[in-house]
Amino acid sequence: MLTLALTKGRILDETLPLLAEAGIVPAEDIRASRKLIFASNLPALRLLVLRGVDVPTYVRYGAADLGVAGKDCLLEYASDAYYEWLDLRLARCRLMTAAAKGRTPITGRLRVATKYVRLARQHYAAKGQQADIIQLYGGMELAAVMNLADEIVDIVDTGNTLEANGLEPLDLLADISSRLIVGRASLKLKHAELSTLLERIEQALKDRADS
Ligand code: AMP
């Protein structure tokens, strides 16, 4: 039995069509269910539906053999216990800093709100900018609006969320897309089964690129 961990939300919405093109279909409608574990049309494959940050953890500990997660989560929670196998080119967006539009430049220490604590630390350290990082779990824009933070580090897609809250994007930290990760231990122990599944997904991606 193989276990594939999927990231719920926007990434799931974009992953399911790709999996379908690879001939992998959940046995029931994932989005209409509150279950977290699903059988698939392939008798030897089950699917888990998790928060993105938890996908690398499941794969790292072997509770899932492979997973789909945003590059943002992989960068923040880097581990050498899995391979980043494929760039699925799904759910593309950018990880950026942002601040109130037209704010006066800040000298001295910055306060930065983000859920990407490690990446934010690295970014400001690389700029030589002293920064106190405040960890939040959602609604980062509000932290800037309410002066909890001078800047935020967050995912930007269309920029509409920033715009709606009077913020503007500043520095790019990373271009993000969803990646397929494979556990190192699983690849050794279940090489044959995994290879067949990985080939299917690789082929579906190739077909997309060709069309
Ligand atoms: P937007 O208003 O289109 O710039 O989208 C920004 C908001 O949507 C942010 O609060 C993000 O958390 C979320 N978001 C956009 N794209 C993604 C993605 N590919 N993965 C995860 N979250 C995203």
Tab-separated table of C-alpha atoms and ligand atoms in Angstrom:
chain	number	residue	atom	x	y	z
A	1	MET	CA	0.000	0.000	0.000
A	2	LEU	CA	1.229	3.489	-0.919
A	3	THR	CA	0.072	6.663	0.831
A	4	LEU	CA	0.021	10.031	-0.952
A	5	ALA	CA	-0.422	13.127	1.246
A	6	LEU	CA	-2.186	16.031	-0.445
A	7	THR	CA	-2.360	19.670	0.651
A	8	LYS	CA	-5.924	20.848	1.138
A	9	GLY	CA	-7.341	24.083	-0.260
A	10	ARG	CA	-6.133	25.785	-3.408
A	11	ILE	CA	-3.341	23.260	-3.972
A	12	LEU	CA	-5.814	20.340	-3.723
A	13	ASP	CA	-8.119	22.014	-6.256
A	14	GLU	CA	-5.228	22.162	-8.726
A	15	THR	CA	-3.734	18.763	-7.841
A	16	LEU	CA	-6.877	16.661	-8.364
A	17	PRO	CA	-7.156	17.413	-12.114
A	18	LEU	CA	-3.474	16.534	-12.632
A	19	LEU	CA	-3.913	13.280	-10.713
A	20	ALA	CA	-7.001	12.499	-12.803
A	21	GLU	CA	-4.893	13.006	-15.944
A	22	ALA	CA	-2.443	10.506	-14.430
A	23	GLY	CA	-5.309	8.034	-13.955
A	24	ILE	CA	-5.499	8.553	-10.188
A	25	VAL	CA	-8.966	9.349	-8.863
A	26	PRO	CA	-10.258	9.422	-5.280
A	27	ALA	CA	-12.973	6.839	-4.588
A	28	GLU	CA	-15.257	9.647	-3.370
A	29	ASP	CA	-15.501	13.416	-3.690
A	30	ILE	CA	-12.802	14.722	-1.326
A	31	ARG	CA	-14.185	18.261	-1.262
A	32	ALA	CA	-17.663	17.066	-0.258
A	33	SER	CA	-16.351	15.003	2.662
A	34	ARG	CA	-14.947	15.714	6.093
A	35	LYS	CA	-12.804	12.593	6.002
A	36	LEU	CA	-9.030	12.944	6.006
A	37	ILE	CA	-8.183	9.617	4.397
A	38	PHE	CA	-9.540	8.359	1.079
A	39	ALA	CA	-9.307	5.216	-0.999
A	40	SER	CA	-8.499	5.706	-4.680
A	41	ASN	CA	-9.296	3.897	-7.916
A	42	LEU	CA	-5.908	2.187	-7.545
A	43	PRO	CA	-6.288	-0.577	-4.954
A	44	ALA	CA	-2.755	-0.023	-3.636
A	45	LEU	CA	-2.986	3.764	-3.209
A	46	ARG	CA	-4.709	5.835	-0.548
A	47	LEU	CA	-4.814	9.601	-0.221
A	48	LEU	CA	-4.476	11.812	2.858
A	49	VAL	CA	-5.675	15.417	2.953
A	50	LEU	CA	-3.603	17.621	5.241
A	51	ARG	CA	-2.536	21.174	5.889
A	52	GLY	CA	0.451	22.031	3.694
A	53	VAL	CA	2.858	22.451	6.598
A	54	ASP	CA	2.070	18.926	7.790
A	55	VAL	CA	2.730	17.173	4.457
A	56	PRO	CA	6.565	17.206	4.757
A	57	THR	CA	6.250	15.917	8.331
A	58	TYR	CA	4.100	12.935	7.290
A	59	VAL	CA	6.555	12.108	4.512
A	60	ARG	CA	9.595	12.629	6.725
A	61	TYR	CA	8.349	10.121	9.294
A	62	GLY	CA	7.152	7.628	6.680
A	63	ALA	CA	3.446	8.051	7.621
A	64	ALA	CA	3.043	8.971	3.934
A	65	ASP	CA	5.295	7.705	1.138
A	66	LEU	CA	4.958	10.797	-0.987
A	67	GLY	CA	3.212	14.140	-0.878
A	68	VAL	CA	2.238	17.343	-2.634
A	69	ALA	CA	3.172	20.574	-0.859
A	70	GLY	CA	3.903	24.192	-1.698
A	71	LYS	CA	7.560	25.143	-2.085
A	72	ASP	CA	6.948	27.735	0.656
A	73	CYS	CA	6.361	24.926	3.188
A	74	LEU	CA	9.360	22.960	1.910
A	75	LEU	CA	11.645	25.984	2.229
A	76	GLU	CA	10.380	26.858	5.699
A	77	TYR	CA	10.580	23.299	7.046
A	78	ALA	CA	13.560	22.006	5.042
A	79	SER	CA	14.509	18.368	5.606
A	80	ASP	CA	16.796	15.866	3.913
A	81	ALA	CA	14.429	12.979	4.724
A	82	TYR	CA	12.638	13.355	1.390
A	83	TYR	CA	13.461	14.107	-2.233
A	84	GLU	CA	11.836	16.993	-4.038
A	85	TRP	CA	10.950	14.829	-7.027
A	86	LEU	CA	8.928	17.009	-9.380
A	87	ASP	CA	7.870	20.608	-9.804
A	88	LEU	CA	4.160	20.140	-10.502
A	89	ARG	CA	3.910	23.760	-11.677
A	90	LEU	CA	0.619	24.123	-9.767
A	91	ALA	CA	-0.643	26.873	-7.443
A	92	ARG	CA	2.082	29.240	-8.564
A	93	CYS	CA	2.570	32.373	-6.492
A	94	ARG	CA	5.317	34.448	-4.905
A	95	LEU	CA	6.592	34.765	-1.362
A	96	MET	CA	7.081	38.496	-0.779
A	97	THR	CA	7.503	41.181	1.799
A	98	ALA	CA	4.831	43.875	1.846
A	99	ALA	CA	4.081	47.075	3.726
A	100	ALA	CA	1.541	49.917	3.844
A	101	LYS	CA	1.517	51.839	0.568
A	102	GLY	CA	3.670	54.949	0.611
A	103	ARG	CA	4.830	54.494	4.204
A	104	THR	CA	7.858	56.506	5.272
A	105	PRO	CA	10.982	54.330	5.109
A	106	ILE	CA	11.834	52.793	8.459
A	107	THR	CA	15.277	53.175	9.947
A	108	GLY	CA	16.334	50.831	12.737
A	109	ARG	CA	14.662	47.599	13.759
A	110	LEU	CA	11.687	46.384	11.797
A	111	ARG	CA	8.785	44.382	13.150
A	112	VAL	CA	7.746	41.700	10.686
A	113	ALA	CA	4.657	39.486	10.927
A	114	THR	CA	4.666	36.147	9.119
A	115	LYS	CA	4.088	32.454	9.364
A	116	TYR	CA	7.411	31.934	7.551
A	117	VAL	CA	9.643	32.706	10.518
A	118	ARG	CA	12.762	30.991	9.224
A	119	LEU	CA	12.550	32.427	5.717
A	120	ALA	CA	11.812	35.909	7.034
A	121	ARG	CA	14.827	35.734	9.384
A	122	GLN	CA	17.067	34.653	6.514
A	123	HIS	CA	15.769	37.377	4.222
A	124	TYR	CA	16.263	40.301	6.598
A	125	ALA	CA	19.614	38.957	7.789
A	126	ALA	CA	20.795	38.762	4.157
A	127	LYS	CA	19.722	42.399	3.670
A	128	GLY	CA	21.563	43.420	6.828
A	129	GLN	CA	18.269	44.677	8.228
A	130	GLN	CA	17.569	44.050	11.891
A	131	ALA	CA	14.124	42.556	12.300
A	132	ASP	CA	11.967	41.180	15.079
A	133	ILE	CA	9.852	38.413	13.627
A	134	ILE	CA	6.319	37.992	15.003
A	135	GLN	CA	4.775	34.630	14.203
A	136	LEU	CA	1.143	34.661	13.086
A	137	TYR	CA	-0.897	31.863	11.536
A	138	GLY	CA	-3.138	33.790	9.143
A	139	GLY	CA	-4.453	37.199	8.085
A	140	MET	CA	-0.963	38.716	7.946
A	141	GLU	CA	-2.227	41.844	6.188
A	142	LEU	CA	-4.143	42.830	9.308
A	143	ALA	CA	-0.914	42.931	11.306
A	144	ALA	CA	0.406	45.641	8.992
A	145	VAL	CA	-2.895	47.563	8.942
A	146	MET	CA	-3.124	47.521	12.755
A	147	ASN	CA	0.542	48.491	13.226
A	148	LEU	CA	1.367	45.215	14.913
A	149	ALA	CA	4.099	44.965	12.279
A	150	ASP	CA	5.923	47.320	9.882
A	151	GLU	CA	6.127	44.653	7.202
A	152	ILE	CA	4.732	41.212	6.492
A	153	VAL	CA	6.122	38.215	4.631
A	154	ASP	CA	3.335	36.361	2.861
A	155	ILE	CA	2.165	34.605	-0.284
A	156	VAL	CA	1.078	36.920	-3.103
A	157	ASP	CA	-0.809	35.668	-6.132
A	158	THR	CA	-2.860	38.376	-7.888
A	159	GLY	CA	-1.952	41.021	-5.292
A	160	ASN	CA	-5.658	41.680	-4.670
A	161	THR	CA	-5.470	40.873	-0.949
A	162	LEU	CA	-2.608	43.324	-0.436
A	163	GLU	CA	-4.370	45.963	-2.518
A	164	ALA	CA	-7.657	45.546	-0.620
A	165	ASN	CA	-5.805	46.241	2.631
A	166	GLY	CA	-3.797	49.245	1.424
A	167	LEU	CA	-0.513	47.318	1.214
A	168	GLU	CA	2.024	46.977	-1.570
A	169	PRO	CA	4.492	44.189	-2.379
A	170	LEU	CA	8.196	44.970	-1.864
A	171	ASP	CA	10.883	42.243	-2.045
A	172	LEU	CA	10.569	38.826	-3.687
A	173	LEU	CA	11.814	36.008	-1.432
A	174	ALA	CA	10.939	33.089	-3.713
A	175	ASP	CA	8.800	31.963	-6.631
A	176	ILE	CA	6.516	29.248	-5.321
A	177	SER	CA	4.782	26.264	-6.901
A	178	SER	CA	3.622	22.880	-5.655
A	179	ARG	CA	6.172	20.073	-5.553
A	180	LEU	CA	5.897	16.310	-5.366
A	181	ILE	CA	8.072	15.002	-2.566
A	182	VAL	CA	9.078	11.377	-1.992
A	183	GLY	CA	10.293	9.908	1.288
A	184	ARG	CA	13.851	8.576	1.123
A	185	ALA	CA	13.014	5.489	3.152
A	186	SER	CA	9.886	4.782	1.070
A	187	LEU	CA	11.862	5.045	-2.156
A	188	LYS	CA	14.188	2.317	-0.927
A	189	LEU	CA	11.542	0.053	0.597
A	190	LYS	CA	8.792	0.414	-2.026
A	191	HIS	CA	10.843	1.251	-5.087
A	192	ALA	CA	8.867	-0.723	-7.680
A	193	GLU	CA	5.388	0.479	-6.615
A	194	LEU	CA	6.575	4.072	-6.266
A	195	SER	CA	8.299	4.074	-9.653
A	196	THR	CA	5.078	3.086	-11.423
A	197	LEU	CA	3.123	5.840	-9.667
A	198	LEU	CA	5.816	8.467	-10.256
A	199	GLU	CA	5.970	7.573	-13.945
A	200	ARG	CA	2.222	8.104	-14.283
A	201	ILE	CA	2.451	11.573	-12.734
A	202	GLU	CA	5.560	12.482	-14.736
A	203	GLN	CA	3.785	11.439	-17.936
A	204	ALA	CA	0.699	13.535	-17.087
A	205	LEU	CA	2.964	16.550	-16.539
A	206	LYS	CA	4.747	15.912	-19.842
A	207	ASP	CA	1.421	15.645	-21.645
A	208	ARG	CA	0.406	18.991	-20.158
A	209	ALA	CA	3.658	20.630	-21.249
A	210	ASP	CA	3.213	19.234	-24.796
A	211	SER	CA	-0.407	20.342	-25.207
B	1	AMP	P1	-3.937	37.224	-3.880
B	1	AMP	O1	-4.967	38.152	-3.271
B	1	AMP	O2	-4.407	36.632	-5.182
B	1	AMP	O3	-2.579	37.896	-4.001
B	1	AMP	O4	-3.794	35.969	-2.926
B	1	AMP	C1	-3.146	36.133	-1.706
B	1	AMP	C2	-3.762	35.296	-0.614
B	1	AMP	O5	-4.177	34.013	-1.068
B	1	AMP	C3	-2.721	35.105	0.454
B	1	AMP	O6	-3.282	35.437	1.694
B	1	AMP	C4	-2.324	33.652	0.393
B	1	AMP	O7	-2.299	33.093	1.665
B	1	AMP	C5	-3.373	32.987	-0.497
B	1	AMP	N1	-2.739	32.267	-1.647
B	1	AMP	C6	-2.673	32.691	-2.913
B	1	AMP	N2	-2.075	31.803	-3.710
B	1	AMP	C7	-1.742	30.774	-2.927
B	1	AMP	C8	-1.091	29.529	-3.143
B	1	AMP	N3	-0.655	29.154	-4.350
B	1	AMP	N4	-0.875	28.727	-2.096
B	1	AMP	C9	-1.304	29.086	-0.873
B	1	AMP	N5	-1.929	30.239	-0.591
B	1	AMP	C10	-2.161	31.079	-1.596
